[in-house]
């Protein structure tokens, strides 16, 4: 009996190895905030490229279940979630390339590892971008040109705090709350001068913490019918929003209590 | 209007940079942000427009993002997330927060509920855009089996 030939170049990998690599790709996408249907599609596409069929994938924001051929299955628990559109785009591209032209598994793993840590811009640059984003959005939120600098300062400070806290073991909701506390400080510092609009400055700073991807993914999951994911992402977005609002009101409360000026 | 649209485009680009979107496709996201802002600005000129402006803005963002995603072969979220930020009712949430802190309960509820409805109209706009355009743009795919 001859074994069936395969179109894959190089030696045929053990199926579980390939399945593991596919799961790794899906896991990285899910942890970066991709929609569930995209994760499932990407994994099925990759599995087909590596001749793992039939395969069935169930993804929810906190877990990933994969049933491979001959009863093998993998279950992964997801504890850490973050926002990184670059990783989503990169693995999406990788899966398209692999589907068109299957590369050896080792090479795929290497590229996947690179894609997982893909960051287009350096960490210190994101602080600068956050500053620019906060300054600009304060202009859309009723701010005048003088509010640009304090808002930019607030945005940069917020991003710096969030990045610093993400390196510690502090839970992400608490770190959002603390970042929002920091975001209010520049607005409070300039509130006594009547030429500034402290409201616009404050909103500019905390907009950096907006859970925009969570919200968008929740809606898109809802349309495709991934209801568990849609509901849990909406809840997560609400929790983040609540933490940010709570963090921002705390210093403001003390400030108003001490009789500070606030328009 | 032009000034605001330029700020909307720049805001979109800045948030895109913050979310690690590649520079080569960022200008498209910026254009989407500016066009959507102009659309919602025009709608808001109508008396009694209310939250219709938010809905139209989100719809334009969602629709153009679907087209751009198909064109550039990128995930739709890359275009939606930076462009939708300008519509997030951050200022309403802030006003409600301040009203509550100043013990103006009714005012706080008013702003808070407006923010919730504004968020709802945003999601409705995005959802409708995707649900309507997806089958038109990608007729060979079922809704959840594409890139």
mmCIF file of C-alpha atoms in Angstrom:
data_model
loop_
_atom_site.group_PDB
_atom_site.id
_atom_site.type_symbol
_atom_site.label_atom_id
_atom_site.label_comp_id
_atom_site.label_asym_id
_atom_site.label_seq_id
_atom_site.Cartn_x
_atom_site.Cartn_y
_atom_site.Cartn_z
ATOM 1 C CA UNK A 1 0.000 0.000 0.000
ATOM 2 C CA UNK A 2 1.400 3.340 -0.953
ATOM 3 C CA UNK A 3 0.879 6.371 1.127
ATOM 4 C CA UNK A 4 -0.984 9.158 -0.561
ATOM 5 C CA UNK A 5 1.282 11.893 -1.792
ATOM 6 C CA UNK A 6 1.042 15.377 -0.459
ATOM 7 C CA UNK A 7 1.575 18.663 -2.202
ATOM 8 C CA UNK A 8 3.322 20.131 0.814
ATOM 9 C CA UNK A 9 7.040 20.732 0.299
ATOM 10 C CA UNK A 10 9.403 19.129 2.785
ATOM 11 C CA UNK A 11 8.639 16.324 5.213
ATOM 12 C CA UNK A 12 5.053 15.869 6.311
ATOM 13 C CA UNK A 13 4.617 17.222 9.855
ATOM 14 C CA UNK A 14 2.803 15.302 12.548
ATOM 15 C CA UNK A 15 -0.827 16.448 12.402
ATOM 16 C CA UNK A 16 -0.982 17.610 16.013
ATOM 17 C CA UNK A 17 2.022 19.874 15.385
ATOM 18 C CA UNK A 18 0.236 21.562 12.517
ATOM 19 C CA UNK A 19 -2.966 21.797 14.530
ATOM 20 C CA UNK A 20 -1.026 23.371 17.388
ATOM 21 C CA UNK A 21 0.428 25.993 15.058
ATOM 22 C CA UNK A 22 -3.015 26.782 13.664
ATOM 23 C CA UNK A 23 -4.372 27.133 17.189
ATOM 24 C CA UNK A 24 -1.491 29.452 18.075
ATOM 25 C CA UNK A 25 -2.410 31.691 15.159
ATOM 26 C CA UNK A 26 -6.062 31.816 16.201
ATOM 27 C CA UNK A 27 -5.140 32.436 19.815
ATOM 28 C CA UNK A 28 -2.944 35.404 18.906
ATOM 29 C CA UNK A 29 -5.727 36.940 16.802
ATOM 30 C CA UNK A 30 -8.338 36.426 19.485
ATOM 31 C CA UNK A 31 -6.082 37.941 22.137
ATOM 32 C CA UNK A 32 -5.537 40.998 19.939
ATOM 33 C CA UNK A 33 -9.253 41.662 19.670
ATOM 34 C CA UNK A 34 -10.236 40.216 16.271
ATOM 35 C CA UNK A 35 -13.864 39.304 15.586
ATOM 36 C CA UNK A 36 -14.746 35.706 16.349
ATOM 37 C CA UNK A 37 -15.833 34.903 12.790
ATOM 38 C CA UNK A 38 -12.513 36.175 11.453
ATOM 39 C CA UNK A 39 -10.597 33.996 13.919
ATOM 40 C CA UNK A 40 -12.644 30.937 13.005
ATOM 41 C CA UNK A 41 -12.267 31.557 9.261
ATOM 42 C CA UNK A 42 -8.539 32.121 9.507
ATOM 43 C CA UNK A 43 -8.062 28.933 11.485
ATOM 44 C CA UNK A 44 -10.143 26.843 9.095
ATOM 45 C CA UNK A 45 -8.283 28.338 6.132
ATOM 46 C CA UNK A 46 -4.920 27.536 7.714
ATOM 47 C CA UNK A 47 -6.015 24.045 8.697
ATOM 48 C CA UNK A 48 -7.099 23.333 5.116
ATOM 49 C CA UNK A 49 -3.765 24.577 3.821
ATOM 50 C CA UNK A 50 -2.020 22.052 6.083
ATOM 51 C CA UNK A 51 -4.432 19.237 5.157
ATOM 52 C CA UNK A 52 -6.026 19.016 8.554
ATOM 53 C CA UNK A 53 -9.602 18.119 7.675
ATOM 54 C CA UNK A 54 -12.249 18.007 8.953
ATOM 55 C CA UNK A 55 -11.671 20.668 11.550
ATOM 56 C CA UNK A 56 -14.182 22.532 13.648
ATOM 57 C CA UNK A 57 -13.448 25.685 15.604
ATOM 58 C CA UNK A 58 -15.394 27.423 18.323
ATOM 59 C CA UNK A 59 -14.026 30.723 19.560
ATOM 60 C CA UNK A 60 -15.324 32.968 22.307
ATOM 61 C CA UNK A 61 -13.368 35.893 23.796
ATOM 62 C CA UNK A 62 -12.262 33.857 26.803
ATOM 63 C CA UNK A 63 -11.633 30.449 25.236
ATOM 64 C CA UNK A 64 -10.796 28.595 22.035
ATOM 65 C CA UNK A 65 -11.957 25.052 21.234
ATOM 66 C CA UNK A 66 -10.673 23.141 18.230
ATOM 67 C CA UNK A 67 -11.766 19.668 17.169
ATOM 68 C CA UNK A 68 -9.323 18.175 14.706
ATOM 69 C CA UNK A 69 -9.461 14.923 12.731
ATOM 70 C CA UNK A 70 -9.367 11.519 14.522
ATOM 71 C CA UNK A 71 -10.884 12.863 17.686
ATOM 72 C CA UNK A 72 -7.984 15.090 18.618
ATOM 73 C CA UNK A 73 -9.020 18.365 20.118
ATOM 74 C CA UNK A 74 -7.344 21.314 21.742
ATOM 75 C CA UNK A 75 -8.814 23.657 24.339
ATOM 76 C CA UNK A 76 -7.187 26.938 25.241
ATOM 77 C CA UNK A 77 -8.138 29.364 27.967
ATOM 78 C CA UNK A 78 -7.595 33.064 27.238
ATOM 79 C CA UNK A 79 -6.836 35.252 30.200
ATOM 80 C CA UNK A 80 -5.081 38.223 28.695
ATOM 81 C CA UNK A 81 -6.702 40.333 26.023
ATOM 82 C CA UNK A 82 -5.312 43.438 24.428
ATOM 83 C CA UNK A 83 -5.853 45.672 21.431
ATOM 84 C CA UNK A 84 -3.463 45.357 18.536
ATOM 85 C CA UNK A 85 -4.819 45.853 15.048
ATOM 86 C CA UNK A 86 -1.366 45.224 13.578
ATOM 87 C CA UNK A 87 -1.328 41.629 14.831
ATOM 88 C CA UNK A 88 -4.819 40.986 13.459
ATOM 89 C CA UNK A 89 -3.905 42.378 10.042
ATOM 90 C CA UNK A 90 -0.569 40.571 9.951
ATOM 91 C CA UNK A 91 -1.922 37.094 10.789
ATOM 92 C CA UNK A 92 -4.838 37.658 8.424
ATOM 93 C CA UNK A 93 -2.327 38.362 5.644
ATOM 94 C CA UNK A 94 -0.189 35.388 6.652
ATOM 95 C CA UNK A 95 -3.168 33.037 6.473
ATOM 96 C CA UNK A 96 -4.040 34.290 2.981
ATOM 97 C CA UNK A 97 -0.459 33.755 1.822
ATOM 98 C CA UNK A 98 -0.341 30.270 3.311
ATOM 99 C CA UNK A 99 -3.674 29.309 1.764
ATOM 100 C CA UNK A 100 -2.361 30.326 -1.641
ATOM 101 C CA UNK A 101 1.105 28.863 -1.237
ATOM 102 C CA UNK A 102 1.604 26.476 1.717
ATOM 103 C CA UNK A 103 5.018 27.025 3.271
ATOM 104 C CA UNK A 104 6.699 24.399 5.488
ATOM 105 C CA UNK A 105 5.365 24.318 9.023
ATOM 106 C CA UNK A 106 8.618 25.520 10.610
ATOM 107 C CA UNK A 107 8.692 28.537 8.381
ATOM 108 C CA UNK A 108 5.035 29.235 9.170
ATOM 109 C CA UNK A 109 5.803 29.067 12.894
ATOM 110 C CA UNK A 110 8.654 31.507 12.481
ATOM 111 C CA UNK A 111 6.515 33.984 10.570
ATOM 112 C CA UNK A 112 3.707 33.547 13.080
ATOM 113 C CA UNK A 113 6.049 34.277 15.960
ATOM 114 C CA UNK A 114 7.148 37.444 14.190
ATOM 115 C CA UNK A 115 3.527 38.437 13.458
ATOM 116 C CA UNK A 116 2.521 37.881 17.097
ATOM 117 C CA UNK A 117 4.900 40.532 18.317
ATOM 118 C CA UNK A 118 4.295 42.756 15.365
ATOM 119 C CA UNK A 119 4.202 46.414 16.231
ATOM 120 C CA UNK A 120 4.421 48.943 13.456
ATOM 121 C CA UNK A 121 5.453 51.756 15.777
ATOM 122 C CA UNK A 122 7.756 51.757 18.798
ATOM 123 C CA UNK A 123 6.263 52.143 22.318
ATOM 124 C CA UNK A 124 7.626 55.646 22.848
ATOM 125 C CA UNK A 125 6.078 56.703 19.550
ATOM 126 C CA UNK A 126 2.626 55.586 20.688
ATOM 127 C CA UNK A 127 2.896 58.037 23.576
ATOM 128 C CA UNK A 128 3.470 60.776 21.027
ATOM 129 C CA UNK A 129 0.536 59.549 18.924
ATOM 130 C CA UNK A 130 -1.714 59.435 21.979
ATOM 131 C CA UNK A 131 -0.749 63.028 22.706
ATOM 132 C CA UNK A 132 -1.617 64.076 19.155
ATOM 133 C CA UNK A 133 -4.873 62.110 19.198
ATOM 134 C CA UNK A 134 -5.972 63.656 22.505
ATOM 135 C CA UNK A 135 -5.095 67.161 21.363
ATOM 136 C CA UNK A 136 -7.000 66.753 18.109
ATOM 137 C CA UNK A 137 -10.099 65.203 19.599
ATOM 138 C CA UNK A 138 -10.317 67.999 22.168
ATOM 139 C CA UNK A 139 -10.854 70.279 19.158
ATOM 140 C CA UNK A 140 -13.841 68.195 18.062
ATOM 141 C CA UNK A 141 -15.241 68.173 21.600
ATOM 142 C CA UNK A 142 -15.809 71.915 21.774
ATOM 143 C CA UNK A 143 -12.266 72.897 22.646
ATOM 144 C CA UNK A 144 -10.439 75.979 21.392
ATOM 145 C CA UNK A 145 -6.904 76.035 20.056
ATOM 146 C CA UNK A 146 -5.454 76.869 23.500
ATOM 147 C CA UNK A 147 -6.800 73.552 24.777
ATOM 148 C CA UNK A 148 -4.673 71.585 22.330
ATOM 149 C CA UNK A 149 -1.490 71.543 24.424
ATOM 150 C CA UNK A 150 -3.001 70.605 27.802
ATOM 151 C CA UNK A 151 -5.124 67.917 26.134
ATOM 152 C CA UNK A 152 -2.098 66.557 24.280
ATOM 153 C CA UNK A 153 -0.154 66.502 27.543
ATOM 154 C CA UNK A 154 -3.020 64.658 29.189
ATOM 155 C CA UNK A 155 -3.217 62.101 26.369
ATOM 156 C CA UNK A 156 0.507 61.413 26.417
ATOM 157 C CA UNK A 157 0.501 61.068 30.186
ATOM 158 C CA UNK A 158 -2.457 58.673 30.019
ATOM 159 C CA UNK A 159 -0.810 56.444 27.447
ATOM 160 C CA UNK A 160 2.444 56.469 29.422
ATOM 161 C CA UNK A 161 0.578 55.424 32.575
ATOM 162 C CA UNK A 162 -1.317 52.704 30.758
ATOM 163 C CA UNK A 163 1.827 51.284 29.205
ATOM 164 C CA UNK A 164 3.684 51.374 32.512
ATOM 165 C CA UNK A 165 0.792 49.666 34.306
ATOM 166 C CA UNK A 166 0.464 46.997 31.613
ATOM 167 C CA UNK A 167 3.970 45.816 32.538
ATOM 168 C CA UNK A 168 2.856 45.186 36.134
ATOM 169 C CA UNK A 169 0.436 42.527 37.374
ATOM 170 C CA UNK A 170 -2.330 45.040 38.056
ATOM 171 C CA UNK A 171 -5.664 43.873 36.534
ATOM 172 C CA UNK A 172 -6.510 45.728 33.328
ATOM 173 C CA UNK A 173 -9.710 47.296 34.660
ATOM 174 C CA UNK A 174 -7.878 48.798 37.613
ATOM 175 C CA UNK A 175 -5.146 50.055 35.328
ATOM 176 C CA UNK A 176 -7.790 51.752 33.145
ATOM 177 C CA UNK A 177 -9.184 53.401 36.258
ATOM 178 C CA UNK A 178 -5.760 54.615 37.369
ATOM 179 C CA UNK A 179 -4.955 55.879 33.863
ATOM 180 C CA UNK A 180 -8.213 57.850 33.878
ATOM 181 C CA UNK A 181 -7.236 59.373 37.236
ATOM 182 C CA UNK A 182 -3.985 60.540 35.681
ATOM 183 C CA UNK A 183 -5.811 61.800 32.572
ATOM 184 C CA UNK A 184 -7.817 64.325 34.626
ATOM 185 C CA UNK A 185 -4.810 65.918 36.309
ATOM 186 C CA UNK A 186 -3.787 68.344 33.514
ATOM 187 C CA UNK A 187 -7.409 69.516 33.161
ATOM 188 C CA UNK A 188 -7.638 70.117 36.905
ATOM 189 C CA UNK A 189 -4.330 71.975 36.856
ATOM 190 C CA UNK A 190 -5.496 74.510 34.264
ATOM 191 C CA UNK A 191 -9.168 74.710 35.326
ATOM 192 C CA UNK A 192 -8.607 77.885 37.344
ATOM 193 C CA UNK A 193 -7.653 79.859 34.235
ATOM 194 C CA UNK A 194 -10.753 80.962 32.399
ATOM 195 C CA UNK A 195 -9.266 80.816 28.882
ATOM 196 C CA UNK A 196 -9.199 76.998 28.958
ATOM 197 C CA UNK A 197 -12.136 74.614 28.508
ATOM 198 C CA UNK A 198 -11.226 71.984 31.106
ATOM 199 C CA UNK A 199 -14.072 69.754 29.919
ATOM 200 C CA UNK A 200 -12.620 69.402 26.436
ATOM 201 C CA UNK A 201 -9.154 68.805 27.866
ATOM 202 C CA UNK A 202 -10.455 66.087 30.174
ATOM 203 C CA UNK A 203 -12.446 64.359 27.425
ATOM 204 C CA UNK A 204 -9.427 64.537 25.101
ATOM 205 C CA UNK A 205 -7.303 62.761 27.683
ATOM 206 C CA UNK A 206 -9.755 59.988 28.489
ATOM 207 C CA UNK A 207 -10.654 59.344 24.835
ATOM 208 C CA UNK A 208 -7.284 57.599 24.554
ATOM 209 C CA UNK A 209 -8.788 54.922 26.810
ATOM 210 C CA UNK A 210 -11.963 54.440 24.718
ATOM 211 C CA UNK A 211 -12.655 50.740 24.078
ATOM 212 C CA UNK A 212 -13.279 51.370 20.365
ATOM 213 C CA UNK A 213 -12.140 47.993 19.068
ATOM 214 C CA UNK A 214 -14.137 46.100 21.710
ATOM 215 C CA UNK A 215 -17.261 48.026 20.768
ATOM 216 C CA UNK A 216 -16.770 47.520 17.015
ATOM 217 C CA UNK A 217 -15.964 43.830 17.411
ATOM 218 C CA UNK A 218 -19.031 43.387 19.618
ATOM 219 C CA UNK A 219 -21.290 44.840 16.911
ATOM 220 C CA UNK A 220 -19.704 42.800 14.140
ATOM 221 C CA UNK A 221 -19.930 39.623 16.221
ATOM 222 C CA UNK A 222 -23.595 40.386 16.768
ATOM 223 C CA UNK A 223 -24.267 40.660 13.030
ATOM 224 C CA UNK A 224 -22.580 37.356 12.223
ATOM 225 C CA UNK A 225 -24.594 35.692 14.968
ATOM 226 C CA UNK A 226 -21.799 35.048 17.448
ATOM 227 C CA UNK A 227 -24.030 36.071 20.300
ATOM 228 C CA UNK A 228 -21.917 34.867 23.211
ATOM 229 C CA UNK A 229 -18.974 36.851 21.970
ATOM 230 C CA UNK A 230 -21.079 39.928 21.172
ATOM 231 C CA UNK A 231 -22.635 39.967 24.631
ATOM 232 C CA UNK A 232 -19.378 39.413 26.474
ATOM 233 C CA UNK A 233 -17.525 42.043 24.446
ATOM 234 C CA UNK A 234 -20.293 44.555 25.048
ATOM 235 C CA UNK A 235 -20.048 43.801 28.760
ATOM 236 C CA UNK A 236 -16.289 44.227 28.647
ATOM 237 C CA UNK A 237 -16.626 47.552 26.816
ATOM 238 C CA UNK A 238 -19.127 48.716 29.445
ATOM 239 C CA UNK A 239 -16.787 47.645 32.246
ATOM 240 C CA UNK A 240 -13.891 49.536 30.681
ATOM 241 C CA UNK A 241 -16.096 52.589 30.158
ATOM 242 C CA UNK A 242 -17.318 52.381 33.742
ATOM 243 C CA UNK A 243 -13.787 52.072 35.076
ATOM 244 C CA UNK A 244 -12.683 55.101 33.034
ATOM 245 C CA UNK A 245 -15.662 57.183 34.182
ATOM 246 C CA UNK A 246 -15.092 56.190 37.802
ATOM 247 C CA UNK A 247 -11.404 56.997 37.550
ATOM 248 C CA UNK A 248 -12.102 60.391 36.017
ATOM 249 C CA UNK A 249 -14.770 61.357 38.564
ATOM 250 C CA UNK A 250 -12.643 60.538 41.589
ATOM 251 C CA UNK A 251 -10.144 63.452 41.369
ATOM 252 C CA UNK A 252 -12.884 65.721 40.039
ATOM 253 C CA UNK A 253 -15.001 64.922 43.086
ATOM 254 C CA UNK A 254 -12.259 65.945 45.484
ATOM 255 C CA UNK A 255 -11.514 69.019 43.408
ATOM 256 C CA UNK A 256 -15.143 70.181 43.465
ATOM 257 C CA UNK A 257 -15.415 69.289 47.144
ATOM 258 C CA UNK A 258 -12.530 71.595 47.940
ATOM 259 C CA UNK A 259 -14.346 74.362 46.105
ATOM 260 C CA UNK A 260 -12.219 74.430 42.967
ATOM 261 C CA UNK A 261 -13.364 76.411 39.947
ATOM 262 C CA UNK A 262 -15.023 74.343 37.250
ATOM 263 C CA UNK A 263 -17.132 75.893 34.478
ATOM 264 C CA UNK B 1 -17.298 72.515 8.302
ATOM 265 C CA UNK B 2 -14.002 72.156 6.399
ATOM 266 C CA UNK B 3 -12.020 72.891 9.549
ATOM 267 C CA UNK B 4 -13.985 70.287 11.491
ATOM 268 C CA UNK B 5 -13.607 67.727 8.691
ATOM 269 C CA UNK B 6 -9.851 68.290 8.643
ATOM 270 C CA UNK B 7 -9.736 67.784 12.399
ATOM 271 C CA UNK B 8 -11.828 64.624 12.034
ATOM 272 C CA UNK B 9 -9.384 63.280 9.429
ATOM 273 C CA UNK B 10 -6.377 64.138 11.581
ATOM 274 C CA UNK B 11 -8.021 62.600 14.652
ATOM 275 C CA UNK B 12 -8.699 59.411 12.708
ATOM 276 C CA UNK B 13 -5.094 59.268 11.561
ATOM 277 C CA UNK B 14 -3.754 59.910 15.067
ATOM 278 C CA UNK B 15 -5.908 57.153 16.565
ATOM 279 C CA UNK B 16 -4.939 54.865 13.703
ATOM 280 C CA UNK B 17 -1.289 55.426 14.550
ATOM 281 C CA UNK B 18 -2.074 54.763 18.212
ATOM 282 C CA UNK B 19 -3.766 51.463 17.268
ATOM 283 C CA UNK B 20 -0.750 50.432 15.165
ATOM 284 C CA UNK B 21 -2.348 50.761 11.724
ATOM 285 C CA UNK B 22 0.180 50.746 8.888
ATOM 286 C CA UNK B 23 0.897 54.195 7.442
ATOM 287 C CA UNK B 24 0.286 53.104 3.839
ATOM 288 C CA UNK B 25 -3.431 52.489 4.447
ATOM 289 C CA UNK B 26 -3.921 55.136 7.102
ATOM 290 C CA UNK B 27 -4.741 57.920 4.660
ATOM 291 C CA UNK B 28 -7.783 55.920 3.530
ATOM 292 C CA UNK B 29 -8.995 55.741 7.120
ATOM 293 C CA UNK B 30 -8.417 59.494 7.400
ATOM 294 C CA UNK B 31 -10.477 60.106 4.262
ATOM 295 C CA UNK B 32 -13.279 57.942 5.626
ATOM 296 C CA UNK B 33 -13.215 59.931 8.861
ATOM 297 C CA UNK B 34 -13.445 63.261 7.008
ATOM 298 C CA UNK B 35 -16.244 62.161 4.638
ATOM 299 C CA UNK B 36 -18.282 60.682 7.469
ATOM 300 C CA UNK B 37 -17.875 63.849 9.515
ATOM 301 C CA UNK B 38 -19.059 65.986 6.592
ATOM 302 C CA UNK B 39 -22.103 63.732 6.144
ATOM 303 C CA UNK B 40 -23.079 63.910 9.806
ATOM 304 C CA UNK B 41 -22.400 67.663 9.872
ATOM 305 C CA UNK B 42 -24.775 68.173 6.938
ATOM 306 C CA UNK B 43 -27.458 66.066 8.605
ATOM 307 C CA UNK B 44 -27.041 67.997 11.839
ATOM 308 C CA UNK B 45 -27.923 71.238 9.981
ATOM 309 C CA UNK B 46 -31.483 69.957 9.731
ATOM 310 C CA UNK B 47 -33.639 71.215 12.572
ATOM 311 C CA UNK B 48 -34.488 68.472 15.037
ATOM 312 C CA UNK B 49 -31.865 66.107 13.678
ATOM 313 C CA UNK B 50 -31.093 64.809 17.178
ATOM 314 C CA UNK B 51 -28.999 61.680 17.036
ATOM 315 C CA UNK B 52 -29.567 61.153 13.310
ATOM 316 C CA UNK B 53 -26.173 62.751 12.651
ATOM 317 C CA UNK B 54 -24.420 60.077 14.705
ATOM 318 C CA UNK B 55 -26.320 57.357 12.904
ATOM 319 C CA UNK B 56 -25.489 58.724 9.450
ATOM 320 C CA UNK B 57 -21.844 59.249 10.390
ATOM 321 C CA UNK B 58 -21.505 55.694 11.661
ATOM 322 C CA UNK B 59 -23.296 54.352 8.595
ATOM 323 C CA UNK B 60 -20.923 56.189 6.253
ATOM 324 C CA UNK B 61 -17.927 54.959 8.251
ATOM 325 C CA UNK B 62 -19.173 51.379 8.124
ATOM 326 C CA UNK B 63 -20.079 51.468 4.431
ATOM 327 C CA UNK B 64 -16.834 53.080 3.248
ATOM 328 C CA UNK B 65 -14.807 50.770 5.497
ATOM 329 C CA UNK B 66 -16.397 47.709 3.858
ATOM 330 C CA UNK B 67 -15.425 49.039 0.426
ATOM 331 C CA UNK B 68 -11.910 49.965 1.546
ATOM 332 C CA UNK B 69 -11.424 46.567 3.190
ATOM 333 C CA UNK B 70 -12.366 44.768 -0.001
ATOM 334 C CA UNK B 71 -10.141 47.040 -2.054
ATOM 335 C CA UNK B 72 -7.058 46.811 0.163
ATOM 336 C CA UNK B 73 -7.656 43.226 1.347
ATOM 337 C CA UNK B 74 -7.463 44.245 4.996
ATOM 338 C CA UNK B 75 -9.705 43.538 7.985
ATOM 339 C CA UNK B 76 -12.638 45.981 8.097
ATOM 340 C CA UNK B 77 -11.917 46.888 11.722
ATOM 341 C CA UNK B 78 -8.685 48.598 10.677
ATOM 342 C CA UNK B 79 -10.730 51.316 8.984
ATOM 343 C CA UNK B 80 -13.717 51.376 11.320
ATOM 344 C CA UNK B 81 -12.062 51.664 14.717
ATOM 345 C CA UNK B 82 -9.988 54.844 14.169
ATOM 346 C CA UNK B 83 -12.774 56.549 12.199
ATOM 347 C CA UNK B 84 -15.561 55.851 14.687
ATOM 348 C CA UNK B 85 -13.671 57.387 17.627
ATOM 349 C CA UNK B 86 -14.750 60.940 16.702
ATOM 350 C CA UNK B 87 -18.384 59.916 17.280
ATOM 351 C CA UNK B 88 -17.912 58.317 20.680
ATOM 352 C CA UNK B 89 -20.128 60.393 23.009
ATOM 353 C CA UNK B 90 -17.260 61.137 25.361
ATOM 354 C CA UNK B 91 -18.394 64.676 26.030
ATOM 355 C CA UNK B 92 -21.924 63.577 26.970
ATOM 356 C CA UNK B 93 -20.568 60.996 29.396
ATOM 357 C CA UNK B 94 -18.312 63.668 30.863
ATOM 358 C CA UNK B 95 -21.206 66.136 31.222
ATOM 359 C CA UNK B 96 -23.342 63.522 32.916
ATOM 360 C CA UNK B 97 -20.450 62.717 35.254
ATOM 361 C CA UNK B 98 -20.012 66.359 36.231
ATOM 362 C CA UNK B 99 -23.770 66.802 36.714
ATOM 363 C CA UNK B 100 -23.880 63.837 39.089
ATOM 364 C CA UNK B 101 -20.873 65.156 40.983
ATOM 365 C CA UNK B 102 -22.629 68.508 41.363
ATOM 366 C CA UNK B 103 -25.758 66.743 42.655
ATOM 367 C CA UNK B 104 -27.812 67.652 39.571
ATOM 368 C CA UNK B 105 -29.382 64.230 39.329
ATOM 369 C CA UNK B 106 -31.939 64.928 36.577
ATOM 370 C CA UNK B 107 -29.393 66.606 34.379
ATOM 371 C CA UNK B 108 -26.980 63.722 34.920
ATOM 372 C CA UNK B 109 -29.638 61.192 33.911
ATOM 373 C CA UNK B 110 -30.487 63.299 30.863
ATOM 374 C CA UNK B 111 -26.900 63.434 29.607
ATOM 375 C CA UNK B 112 -26.258 59.819 30.546
ATOM 376 C CA UNK B 113 -29.282 58.490 28.686
ATOM 377 C CA UNK B 114 -28.452 60.676 25.672
ATOM 378 C CA UNK B 115 -24.964 59.140 25.653
ATOM 379 C CA UNK B 116 -26.437 55.641 25.779
ATOM 380 C CA UNK B 117 -28.802 56.387 22.894
ATOM 381 C CA UNK B 118 -25.981 57.987 20.946
ATOM 382 C CA UNK B 119 -23.901 54.829 21.387
ATOM 383 C CA UNK B 120 -26.917 52.785 20.312
ATOM 384 C CA UNK B 121 -27.350 54.840 17.138
ATOM 385 C CA UNK B 122 -23.645 54.409 16.392
ATOM 386 C CA UNK B 123 -23.921 50.645 16.667
ATOM 387 C CA UNK B 124 -27.093 50.656 14.594
ATOM 388 C CA UNK B 125 -25.328 52.636 11.856
ATOM 389 C CA UNK B 126 -22.316 50.320 11.812
ATOM 390 C CA UNK B 127 -24.437 47.190 11.953
ATOM 391 C CA UNK B 128 -26.751 48.275 9.141
ATOM 392 C CA UNK B 129 -23.845 49.289 6.914
ATOM 393 C CA UNK B 130 -22.188 45.904 7.336
ATOM 394 C CA UNK B 131 -25.372 43.897 7.040
ATOM 395 C CA UNK B 132 -26.451 45.715 3.863
ATOM 396 C CA UNK B 133 -23.134 46.052 2.042
ATOM 397 C CA UNK B 134 -21.526 42.720 2.795
ATOM 398 C CA UNK B 135 -23.888 40.595 0.665
ATOM 399 C CA UNK B 136 -23.665 43.183 -2.139
ATOM 400 C CA UNK B 137 -19.882 43.462 -2.149
ATOM 401 C CA UNK B 138 -19.077 39.799 -1.602
ATOM 402 C CA UNK B 139 -21.895 37.847 -3.219
ATOM 403 C CA UNK B 140 -19.907 34.610 -3.315
ATOM 404 C CA UNK B 141 -19.393 34.502 0.399
ATOM 405 C CA UNK B 142 -21.851 33.678 3.068
ATOM 406 C CA UNK B 143 -21.771 36.330 5.781
ATOM 407 C CA UNK B 144 -19.222 34.644 8.010
ATOM 408 C CA UNK B 145 -16.932 32.770 5.649
ATOM 409 C CA UNK B 146 -14.651 35.398 4.228
ATOM 410 C CA UNK B 147 -11.604 37.298 5.310
#
